Coordinates of C-alpha atoms in Angstrom, one line a residue:
M1 CA 52.3 110.8 142.7
A2 CA 51.3 113.0 140.1
S3 CA 48.7 112.1 137.6
F4 CA 48.4 112.4 134.1
R5 CA 46.4 115.4 134.1
V6 CA 49.1 117.2 136.8
D7 CA 52.0 115.8 134.7
E8 CA 50.4 117.8 131.6
G9 CA 50.3 121.0 133.9
G10 CA 46.4 120.6 134.9
Q11 CA 45.3 120.0 138.5
D12 CA 44.4 116.7 140.4
G13 CA 40.7 115.3 139.8
S14 CA 38.2 113.9 142.2
M15 CA 40.9 111.2 143.2
N16 CA 44.4 110.9 142.6
F17 CA 46.5 107.4 142.3
D18 CA 48.0 107.9 145.9
E19 CA 44.5 108.3 147.3
A20 CA 43.4 105.2 145.8
V21 CA 46.0 103.4 147.1
G22 CA 45.3 104.2 150.3
Q23 CA 41.7 103.1 149.7
V24 CA 42.6 99.5 148.9
N25 CA 45.2 99.0 151.5
G26 CA 44.0 95.8 153.3
M27 CA 42.4 94.6 150.1
K28 CA 43.7 91.6 148.1
L29 CA 43.8 91.9 143.9
Q30 CA 42.0 88.7 142.1
G31 CA 42.7 88.1 138.8
P32 CA 42.9 88.0 135.6
E33 CA 39.5 86.0 135.8
R34 CA 39.1 83.5 132.8
R35 CA 35.9 85.9 131.2
P36 CA 35.4 89.4 131.8
L37 CA 33.1 91.0 133.9
R38 CA 30.8 93.4 132.2
S39 CA 29.1 96.7 133.5
D40 CA 27.3 99.7 132.0
R41 CA 26.8 102.6 134.4
T42 CA 26.9 106.3 134.2
T43 CA 30.5 107.9 133.9
G44 CA 32.2 107.9 137.0
E45 CA 34.4 110.8 138.8
V46 CA 37.7 109.4 137.7
T47 CA 39.2 110.2 134.2
I48 CA 41.8 109.1 132.0
G49 CA 43.8 112.2 133.2
D50 CA 43.5 110.9 136.7
L51 CA 45.2 107.7 136.2
P52 CA 48.7 107.0 136.8
V53 CA 50.1 106.9 133.1
R54 CA 52.6 108.8 131.1
H55 CA 53.1 108.8 127.4
L56 CA 55.1 105.8 126.2
D57 CA 58.4 106.3 124.4
S58 CA 59.3 103.6 121.7
T59 CA 63.0 104.0 123.4
A60 CA 61.7 103.0 126.9
T61 CA 62.8 99.6 128.4
K62 CA 60.5 96.3 128.1
L63 CA 57.1 96.1 129.7
E64 CA 54.6 93.7 131.1
Q65 CA 51.7 96.0 130.9
F66 CA 50.8 99.2 129.0
A67 CA 47.7 101.4 127.9
D68 CA 46.0 102.8 125.0
A69 CA 43.9 105.9 125.1
I70 CA 42.1 106.8 122.1
M71 CA 40.2 110.3 123.1
H72 CA 37.2 112.0 121.5
H73 CA 36.5 109.0 119.1
P74 CA 33.3 109.6 117.3
L75 CA 31.2 106.3 117.7
E76 CA 28.1 105.2 119.2
V77 CA 28.3 102.2 121.3
T78 CA 25.1 100.3 120.9
V79 CA 23.8 97.6 123.3
A80 CA 24.4 95.0 120.4
M81 CA 27.8 96.5 119.7
F82 CA 28.5 95.9 123.6
D83 CA 27.4 92.5 123.5
N84 CA 29.4 91.7 120.6
L85 CA 32.5 93.2 122.5
Y86 CA 31.9 90.9 125.3
K87 CA 31.6 87.9 123.3
F88 CA 34.8 88.1 121.8
C89 CA 36.6 89.1 124.9
C90 CA 34.8 85.8 126.8
E91 CA 36.0 83.5 123.9
N92 CA 39.6 85.6 124.2
K93 CA 39.3 86.7 120.3
Y94 CA 40.9 90.2 120.9
S95 CA 41.6 90.1 117.2
N96 CA 38.1 90.0 116.1
L97 CA 37.0 92.9 118.0
P98 CA 36.6 95.8 115.8
E99 CA 38.8 99.0 115.5
P100 CA 39.8 100.7 117.7
F101 CA 38.8 98.2 120.3
N102 CA 41.2 95.7 119.1
L103 CA 45.1 96.2 119.1
K104 CA 46.8 97.6 115.7
K105 CA 49.0 94.7 116.0
E106 CA 48.7 91.3 117.5
P107 CA 51.7 90.8 120.4
S108 CA 53.3 87.5 120.1
V109 CA 52.8 86.5 123.8
P110 CA 49.5 85.9 125.6
Y111 CA 47.6 88.6 126.7
S112 CA 44.0 90.2 128.7
M113 CA 42.7 93.3 127.9
Q114 CA 40.5 95.6 129.8
I115 CA 38.4 97.9 127.9
I116 CA 36.4 101.2 129.6
I117 CA 34.2 103.4 127.5
Q118 CA 33.3 106.7 129.2
T119 CA 31.0 109.1 127.1
A120 CA 32.7 112.3 126.0
Q121 CA 31.7 115.8 124.6
P122 CA 32.4 116.9 121.0
P123 CA 36.0 117.8 120.9
P124 CA 36.6 121.4 119.4
G125 CA 35.8 121.9 115.9
G126 CA 33.5 118.3 116.4
D127 CA 30.1 117.6 115.2
T128 CA 27.9 119.0 118.2
D129 CA 25.2 116.7 117.2
G130 CA 27.6 113.3 116.9
S131 CA 28.6 110.7 119.5
Y132 CA 32.0 110.5 120.9
V133 CA 33.4 108.3 123.4
H134 CA 36.9 107.9 125.4
I135 CA 38.2 104.1 125.2
F136 CA 41.0 103.2 127.8
K137 CA 42.4 99.6 126.9
H138 CA 44.5 98.2 129.8
V139 CA 46.9 95.4 128.1
Y140 CA 48.5 92.7 130.5
L141 CA 51.0 90.5 128.9
H142 CA 50.9 87.7 131.6
R143 CA 54.1 88.4 133.0
N144 CA 55.8 88.5 129.6
K145 CA 57.8 91.6 128.6
V146 CA 57.4 93.0 125.5
S147 CA 59.7 95.8 123.5
A148 CA 58.2 99.4 124.1
S149 CA 58.6 99.9 120.3
D150 CA 56.0 96.9 119.8
C151 CA 53.7 98.4 122.6
V152 CA 53.7 101.7 120.6
Q153 CA 52.9 99.6 117.5
M154 CA 49.9 98.0 118.8
C155 CA 48.2 101.2 120.0
H156 CA 45.4 102.8 117.9
G157 CA 45.6 106.0 120.1
T158 CA 47.6 107.5 122.6
P159 CA 50.4 104.4 123.8
L160 CA 50.9 105.1 127.9
R161 CA 52.9 103.3 130.4
F162 CA 52.3 103.1 134.0
D163 CA 54.4 104.9 136.4
W164 CA 53.8 103.7 140.0
G165 CA 57.1 102.7 141.3
N166 CA 58.0 99.0 142.4
H167 CA 55.3 97.9 144.4
T168 CA 53.6 96.7 141.4
R169 CA 50.7 94.7 142.8
L170 CA 49.6 97.3 145.4
A171 CA 49.6 99.6 142.6
L172 CA 47.6 97.2 140.1
T173 CA 45.1 97.3 142.8
G174 CA 44.9 100.7 143.0
L175 CA 44.6 101.1 139.1
N176 CA 41.9 98.8 139.3
F177 CA 40.1 101.0 141.8
M178 CA 40.4 103.9 139.8
L179 CA 39.2 102.1 136.9
D180 CA 36.1 100.8 138.8
K181 CA 35.2 104.7 139.7
M182 CA 35.6 105.4 135.9
G183 CA 32.1 104.2 135.3
G184 CA 30.8 103.7 131.6
K185 CA 30.7 100.7 129.8
Q186 CA 33.4 98.3 131.4
L187 CA 35.0 94.8 130.6
R188 CA 37.1 94.0 133.3
Y189 CA 39.2 91.2 134.3
W190 CA 40.5 92.1 137.7
L191 CA 38.6 91.9 141.0
I192 CA 39.5 93.9 144.4
K193 CA 38.4 92.1 147.3
P194 CA 38.9 91.9 151.5
K195 CA 41.9 90.0 152.3
F196 CA 40.0 87.7 154.6
E197 CA 36.7 86.9 153.9
K198 CA 34.1 84.3 155.1
K199 CA 33.7 81.5 152.6
I200 CA 30.9 81.2 151.1
S201 CA 29.3 77.6 150.9
I202 CA 26.8 76.1 148.4
D203 CA 23.7 75.1 150.7
Q204 CA 22.7 71.4 150.9
Q205 CA 19.9 71.9 148.5
A206 CA 21.9 73.6 145.8
R207 CA 24.5 70.9 145.8
E208 CA 22.1 68.2 145.7
E209 CA 20.8 70.0 142.3
G210 CA 24.1 70.5 141.4
Y211 CA 24.8 66.8 141.6
K212 CA 21.7 65.8 140.3
F213 CA 22.5 68.2 137.4
I214 CA 26.1 66.6 136.8
R215 CA 24.6 63.0 137.0
D216 CA 21.6 63.5 134.5
F217 CA 23.2 66.0 131.7
G218 CA 26.9 65.4 132.2
P219 CA 28.7 63.6 129.1
K220 CA 28.7 60.2 129.3
A221 CA 32.1 59.5 127.6
N222 CA 35.2 61.5 127.6
N223 CA 37.1 60.1 124.5
R224 CA 36.8 63.4 122.8
N225 CA 37.4 65.6 125.7
Q226 CA 33.9 66.0 126.4
F227 CA 34.6 66.4 130.5
M228 CA 36.6 69.2 129.9
E229 CA 34.6 71.3 127.7
W230 CA 31.3 70.8 129.1
T231 CA 32.5 71.5 132.4
D232 CA 34.1 75.0 131.4
E233 CA 31.0 75.9 129.6
Q234 CA 28.5 75.0 132.3
I235 CA 30.8 76.6 135.6
N236 CA 30.9 79.9 133.6
T237 CA 27.5 79.7 132.3
P238 CA 24.8 82.4 134.3
G239 CA 22.2 80.4 135.7
S240 CA 23.9 77.0 135.4
K241 CA 22.8 74.6 138.5
I242 CA 26.6 74.5 138.7
E243 CA 27.8 77.9 138.1
G244 CA 31.1 78.9 139.8
W245 CA 31.7 75.3 141.2
S246 CA 35.3 74.2 141.1
E247 CA 36.4 72.8 137.7
G248 CA 38.0 70.0 139.5
K249 CA 35.1 68.9 141.5
V250 CA 32.6 68.4 138.4
K251 CA 35.5 66.8 136.4
E252 CA 35.9 64.3 139.2
A253 CA 32.0 63.7 139.6
L254 CA 31.9 62.9 135.7
H255 CA 34.7 60.6 136.2
N256 CA 33.2 58.8 138.8
H257 CA 30.0 58.4 137.2
M258 CA 31.7 57.0 134.1
R259 CA 33.9 54.4 136.5
G260 CA 30.5 53.7 138.1
R261 CA 28.8 52.7 134.6
Q262 CA 31.7 50.6 133.8
N263 CA 31.6 48.2 137.0
A264 CA 28.7 47.7 139.4
K265 CA 25.2 49.5 138.7
T266 CA 23.4 51.1 141.7
I267 CA 19.9 50.8 141.7
E268 CA 18.0 53.1 144.2
H269 CA 14.6 53.0 143.1
W270 CA 12.8 49.9 143.4
P271 CA 8.4 49.7 143.0
F272 CA 8.3 46.0 144.5
T273 CA 8.0 44.4 148.0
L274 CA 7.9 40.5 149.2
K275 CA 4.0 41.1 148.9
S276 CA 4.5 41.1 145.3
F277 CA 5.6 37.4 145.3
T278 CA 3.1 35.0 144.4
P279 CA 1.8 34.1 148.0
W280 CA 2.8 29.9 147.4
F281 CA 6.0 30.9 146.7
L282 CA 6.7 33.3 149.4
D283 CA 5.2 30.7 152.0
N284 CA 7.0 27.5 150.9
V285 CA 10.0 28.9 149.2
L286 CA 11.2 32.4 150.7
S287 CA 10.4 32.1 154.0
K288 CA 12.7 29.1 154.5
M289 CA 15.8 31.2 152.9
L290 CA 15.2 34.8 154.5
P291 CA 15.9 33.3 157.9
S292 CA 19.5 32.9 157.0
M293 CA 19.8 35.2 154.1
R294 CA 22.9 37.4 155.9
Q295 CA 24.9 33.9 156.1
H296 CA 24.0 32.3 152.7
A297 CA 24.0 33.7 149.4
I298 CA 21.0 33.0 147.0
T299 CA 21.3 31.4 143.6
W300 CA 18.4 31.7 141.3
I301 CA 18.9 29.5 137.8
G302 CA 16.4 28.8 135.1
R303 CA 13.9 30.1 132.8
T304 CA 13.7 33.6 131.4
R305 CA 10.5 36.0 132.1
A306 CA 10.0 34.0 135.2
G307 CA 10.9 36.5 138.1
K308 CA 14.7 35.4 139.0
S309 CA 16.0 38.8 138.3
L310 CA 13.1 40.6 139.7
G311 CA 12.9 38.1 142.7
S312 CA 16.4 38.7 143.4
K313 CA 16.3 42.4 143.6
T314 CA 13.2 42.6 145.6
V315 CA 14.8 40.6 148.3
L316 CA 17.8 42.3 148.2
F317 CA 16.2 46.1 148.4
T318 CA 14.0 44.7 151.1
Q319 CA 16.9 43.8 152.8
S320 CA 19.0 46.7 152.4
K321 CA 15.9 49.1 153.7
Y322 CA 15.8 46.9 156.9
E323 CA 19.6 46.9 157.7
I324 CA 19.6 50.8 157.1
D325 CA 16.2 51.0 159.5
L326 CA 17.8 48.5 162.1
A327 CA 21.0 51.0 162.2
D328 CA 19.1 54.0 162.1
R329 CA 21.6 55.1 159.2
T330 CA 19.3 58.5 158.2
D331 CA 22.0 59.2 155.8
L332 CA 21.5 56.0 153.7
V333 CA 18.9 55.3 151.3
P334 CA 17.9 51.6 150.4
S335 CA 20.1 50.5 147.1
I336 CA 21.3 47.6 145.8
L337 CA 24.2 46.9 143.5
T338 CA 24.0 44.7 140.1
A339 CA 27.0 43.5 138.1
K340 CA 27.6 41.0 135.0
H341 CA 30.9 40.5 136.3
L342 CA 32.3 39.5 139.9
D343 CA 35.4 41.4 139.5
F344 CA 33.0 44.5 139.2
F345 CA 32.2 44.3 143.0
K346 CA 36.0 44.8 144.0
A347 CA 35.5 48.6 142.8
E348 CA 32.2 48.8 145.6
P349 CA 32.4 45.4 147.7
L350 CA 29.1 44.7 148.8
T351 CA 27.9 45.5 152.3
R352 CA 24.8 44.8 154.7
F353 CA 23.4 48.2 153.7
K354 CA 24.0 47.8 150.2
P355 CA 23.6 44.2 149.0
G356 CA 23.9 43.1 145.1
V357 CA 23.4 40.6 142.7
F358 CA 25.6 38.8 140.1
D359 CA 23.1 39.2 137.2
D360 CA 23.1 37.2 134.2
G361 CA 27.1 37.3 134.0
M362 CA 27.9 33.9 132.5
L363 CA 28.1 32.1 136.0
Q364 CA 28.7 28.6 133.9
K365 CA 32.4 30.3 133.0
M366 CA 33.6 31.4 136.8
D367 CA 35.8 29.0 138.5
A368 CA 34.6 27.5 141.7
S369 CA 37.4 29.8 143.6
F370 CA 35.2 32.7 142.3
L371 CA 31.9 31.5 143.2
K372 CA 33.3 29.9 146.9
A373 CA 34.4 33.5 147.3
Y374 CA 31.0 35.2 146.5
S375 CA 28.7 32.9 148.3
S376 CA 30.9 32.4 151.4
A377 CA 31.4 35.7 153.9
H378 CA 33.9 36.8 151.5
F379 CA 32.5 40.6 151.8
E380 CA 31.2 42.5 155.0
Q381 CA 29.5 40.1 157.5
G382 CA 25.7 39.8 156.5
A383 CA 26.1 41.4 153.1
G384 CA 23.1 40.2 150.9
R385 CA 24.6 38.4 147.6
H386 CA 22.6 36.7 145.0
A387 CA 23.3 35.2 141.6
C388 CA 21.2 34.7 138.7
N389 CA 21.5 32.5 135.6
N390 CA 19.6 30.8 132.8
P391 CA 21.4 27.3 131.9
Y392 CA 19.7 24.2 133.5
D393 CA 19.4 20.7 132.0
R394 CA 15.7 20.5 130.4
S395 CA 15.9 16.7 130.1
V396 CA 16.4 16.3 133.8
D397 CA 13.9 18.6 134.7
E398 CA 11.1 16.6 131.9
E399 CA 12.4 13.3 133.2
A400 CA 11.8 13.9 136.9
F401 CA 8.7 16.1 136.6
A402 CA 7.1 12.9 134.8
S403 CA 8.3 10.8 137.6
M404 CA 6.9 12.9 140.2
K405 CA 3.5 13.2 138.6
T406 CA 3.2 9.5 138.5
T407 CA 4.9 8.9 142.0
K408 CA 3.0 12.1 143.7
C409 CA 6.0 12.6 145.7
W410 CA 7.3 16.4 144.8
H411 CA 10.9 16.2 145.3
I412 CA 14.2 14.8 143.2
S413 CA 17.4 13.2 144.4
H414 CA 20.3 15.2 145.3
E415 CA 22.4 13.4 142.1
N416 CA 19.6 14.6 139.9
F417 CA 19.5 18.0 141.1
I418 CA 23.0 18.3 140.7
K419 CA 22.4 17.4 137.0
L420 CA 19.7 19.9 136.8
I421 CA 22.3 22.6 137.6
T422 CA 25.4 21.5 136.0
P423 CA 24.8 23.6 133.0
S424 CA 25.2 26.8 135.2
F425 CA 28.3 25.6 136.9
S426 CA 30.4 23.6 133.9
A427 CA 33.3 25.7 135.1
V428 CA 33.5 23.9 138.5
D429 CA 35.4 20.7 137.7
E430 CA 35.9 19.1 141.1
A431 CA 33.0 17.8 142.9
E432 CA 33.9 18.8 146.4
D433 CA 33.9 22.3 144.9
L434 CA 30.5 22.3 144.1
D435 CA 29.4 20.5 147.5
A436 CA 31.1 23.8 149.2
I437 CA 29.2 26.0 146.8
L438 CA 25.8 23.8 147.6
A439 CA 26.5 24.4 151.5
R440 CA 26.9 28.3 151.1
T441 CA 24.1 28.8 148.9
H442 CA 20.3 28.7 148.8
F443 CA 18.9 27.5 145.2
I444 CA 15.9 28.6 143.5
V445 CA 15.4 26.7 140.1
L446 CA 12.6 28.1 137.9
T447 CA 11.9 25.5 135.0
D448 CA 9.0 24.9 132.6
S449 CA 7.8 22.2 134.9
G450 CA 7.8 24.2 138.2
V451 CA 10.2 25.4 141.1
Y452 CA 12.8 23.5 142.8
H453 CA 14.3 24.9 145.8
R454 CA 17.0 24.0 148.3
V455 CA 18.3 25.4 151.2
A456 CA 22.1 25.7 151.9
A457 CA 23.1 22.6 153.7
T458 CA 26.1 19.9 153.2
A459 CA 23.6 17.3 153.6
K460 CA 22.5 15.5 150.6
D461 CA 18.9 15.5 151.2
Y462 CA 16.0 15.1 148.8
V463 CA 15.3 18.7 146.7
S464 CA 11.7 19.6 147.4
F465 CA 9.5 20.7 144.0
I466 CA 6.4 22.8 143.4
P467 CA 4.8 22.4 140.2
W468 CA 3.4 25.7 138.4
D469 CA -0.3 25.5 139.1
N470 CA -1.7 27.5 135.9
E471 CA 0.0 29.6 133.3
P472 CA 1.7 32.2 133.6
K473 CA 4.6 30.7 135.0
D474 CA 5.7 33.8 136.9
L475 CA 6.9 34.5 140.7
L476 CA 4.8 37.8 140.4
V477 CA 1.4 38.4 141.5
Q478 CA -0.9 39.2 138.5
S479 CA -1.7 42.7 140.1
Q480 CA 1.9 43.8 139.6
H481 CA 2.1 42.9 136.1
E482 CA 1.1 46.5 134.9
I483 CA 3.4 47.6 137.6
F484 CA 6.7 45.9 136.3
K485 CA 5.8 47.3 132.6
A486 CA 5.9 50.7 133.4
Y487 CA 9.2 50.4 135.3
K488 CA 10.5 48.8 132.4
L489 CA 9.4 51.5 129.8
N490 CA 10.8 54.2 132.0
P491 CA 12.9 52.8 135.4
H492 CA 13.9 56.5 135.6
A493 CA 10.3 57.7 136.6
H494 CA 10.6 56.9 140.2
E495 CA 7.0 56.1 140.5
L496 CA 5.7 54.0 143.3
P497 CA 2.4 52.2 143.2
P498 CA -0.3 53.3 145.4
S499 CA 0.0 50.4 148.1
Y500 CA 3.9 50.5 148.1
H501 CA 4.5 52.2 151.5
E502 CA 1.6 49.7 152.8
D503 CA 3.4 46.9 151.5
S504 CA 6.8 48.2 152.5
V505 CA 5.9 48.2 156.2
W506 CA 4.0 44.5 155.8
S507 CA 7.5 43.3 154.3
Q508 CA 9.7 44.8 156.7
E509 CA 7.8 43.4 159.6
L510 CA 7.7 40.1 157.8
L511 CA 11.7 40.2 157.6
R512 CA 12.3 41.3 161.1
R513 CA 10.1 38.4 162.3
L514 CA 11.9 35.7 159.9
L515 CA 15.5 37.0 160.9
N516 CA 14.6 36.7 164.7
G517 CA 13.2 33.5 164.6
E518 CA 9.7 34.5 166.1
S519 CA 7.0 32.5 165.2
F520 CA 4.3 34.1 162.5
G521 CA 2.0 31.6 161.2
D522 CA 1.0 31.5 157.5
H523 CA 1.0 35.2 156.6
T524 CA -0.7 35.1 153.2
D525 CA -4.6 35.9 152.8
N526 CA -4.9 33.7 149.6
V527 CA -5.6 29.8 149.9
N528 CA -3.3 27.9 147.1
E529 CA -5.4 24.8 146.4
D530 CA -2.0 22.7 146.1
F531 CA -1.2 23.8 149.7
P532 CA -4.0 24.0 151.9
D533 CA -2.0 24.5 155.0
V534 CA -1.8 28.3 153.9
G535 CA -3.8 30.3 156.4
H536 CA -4.3 33.8 157.2
V537 CA -2.3 36.6 159.1
P538 CA -2.2 36.4 162.6
D539 CA -3.9 38.7 165.0
E540 CA -0.8 40.2 166.6
L541 CA 1.1 40.7 163.1
E542 CA -1.8 42.4 161.6
M543 CA -2.1 44.6 164.5
A544 CA 1.8 45.3 164.7
L545 CA 1.3 46.3 161.0
E546 CA -1.7 48.9 161.5
R547 CA 0.5 50.5 164.4
E548 CA 3.5 51.1 161.8
I549 CA 1.1 52.2 159.0
D550 CA -0.6 54.5 161.4
A551 CA 2.8 55.9 162.8
M552 CA 4.0 56.8 159.1
D553 CA 0.5 58.6 158.2
V554 CA 1.2 60.6 161.3
E555 CA 4.8 61.5 160.4
E556 CA 3.5 62.5 157.0

């Protein structure tokens, strides 16, 4: 096919259109892209005269695309000017482009415009010291057709039509191949790629960094189209952690995080272990409940700032790590769920690898059907489930404590225990329903006087009690208080105390022995004056712990 130069009586240049079409055979054309690709190279071997264009007559048929050629235009295109052109094209604000880069008249349909700027020699009679350029604008009307007369009115220079036969897609590919060979300063929307190419996948580290970037810096709400706008900006920003990612994938991640915040919350960092508890509480309360933690829930009731929430999360986190290690699930990390309404666990049901706590969720307003389902095997077999709530009957506690101090019998009757916990179960109307709950969940009740603890059972025996020996009235050992303060100030810091790994190994071995029903003796180094039978770690447990710690050091 003849070029514009040949049509005007000249000879072919270094490449004609037929040769370009032959070069792109087996290639595919991709575009128009959402943002232009910019390049700034030396002027190439192909000129405007080599392109398959003809003069556009206003009486011609309607067109989907046309060109505007401005030859020997007196202009010096600086870096700042080219940056400005790129900015307007990125924003699709072609009408804001300076003359002659804009269109003389804006079309009534959407369009995109490729711009090629080649340095040029001064025309005959021109200023030999001046700067001149050839400007070629390829206007694509996005499959809309506009009359030739309108297209002519849009051009600042010579209006041109493309003359390439019926195979438009192949011809357009050949045209863009020639445009690329023109060099100069270019803003292009069409790419030529192999038809079959290996899909480039993002490596694992880049994916992890991208998802973390979305989680940490993505918008938290979508009430003003934040998800769409933020995604559009980030996937098209050079150097962004998610540059080039699929828009759908990013928006789905943002929606998932939003739904997660509306439902149960996941905690994947927790700096406490079973060794964080006071020895007397671990020996005399938890050690009686942990062997059956897979079958029964644990309900923590009572005073605030005494360790209910911290205690439940510590036990559950220890259980999560144990179950993950036992199943050799290297794809999982220890984590727990926490929610203030039981319905939230429907969105992400509890599992043995990811147990959960119903924390400060107005337990007293939950009816019996909810509570029985939560405390029974409603979730996956072996899934840990705890509940924390504040209300208890202070008058019952005060009367019972006064009586126990007199009799030195440190327990209360089943009837008084029911009265003690009734404020947290005011929505349970039937005594049989409360009996069913007592049979399915262990109870730890922290009051101003001490700690009541009851193992899940149908029997209506006395409930044991341990008075606070001294202030503070807390389940956490003194050495852990600073760690707790640091965690509360910045829970996202993910800083673990120096002894965490050693304490974690100790806790995992202790839990393993309790769950397997093995005899381990008393496991703390401290002796509590109220409980003189608390002894030391037996030699075989110490040796097992030392072996696991040594193995961990070798792996690191």
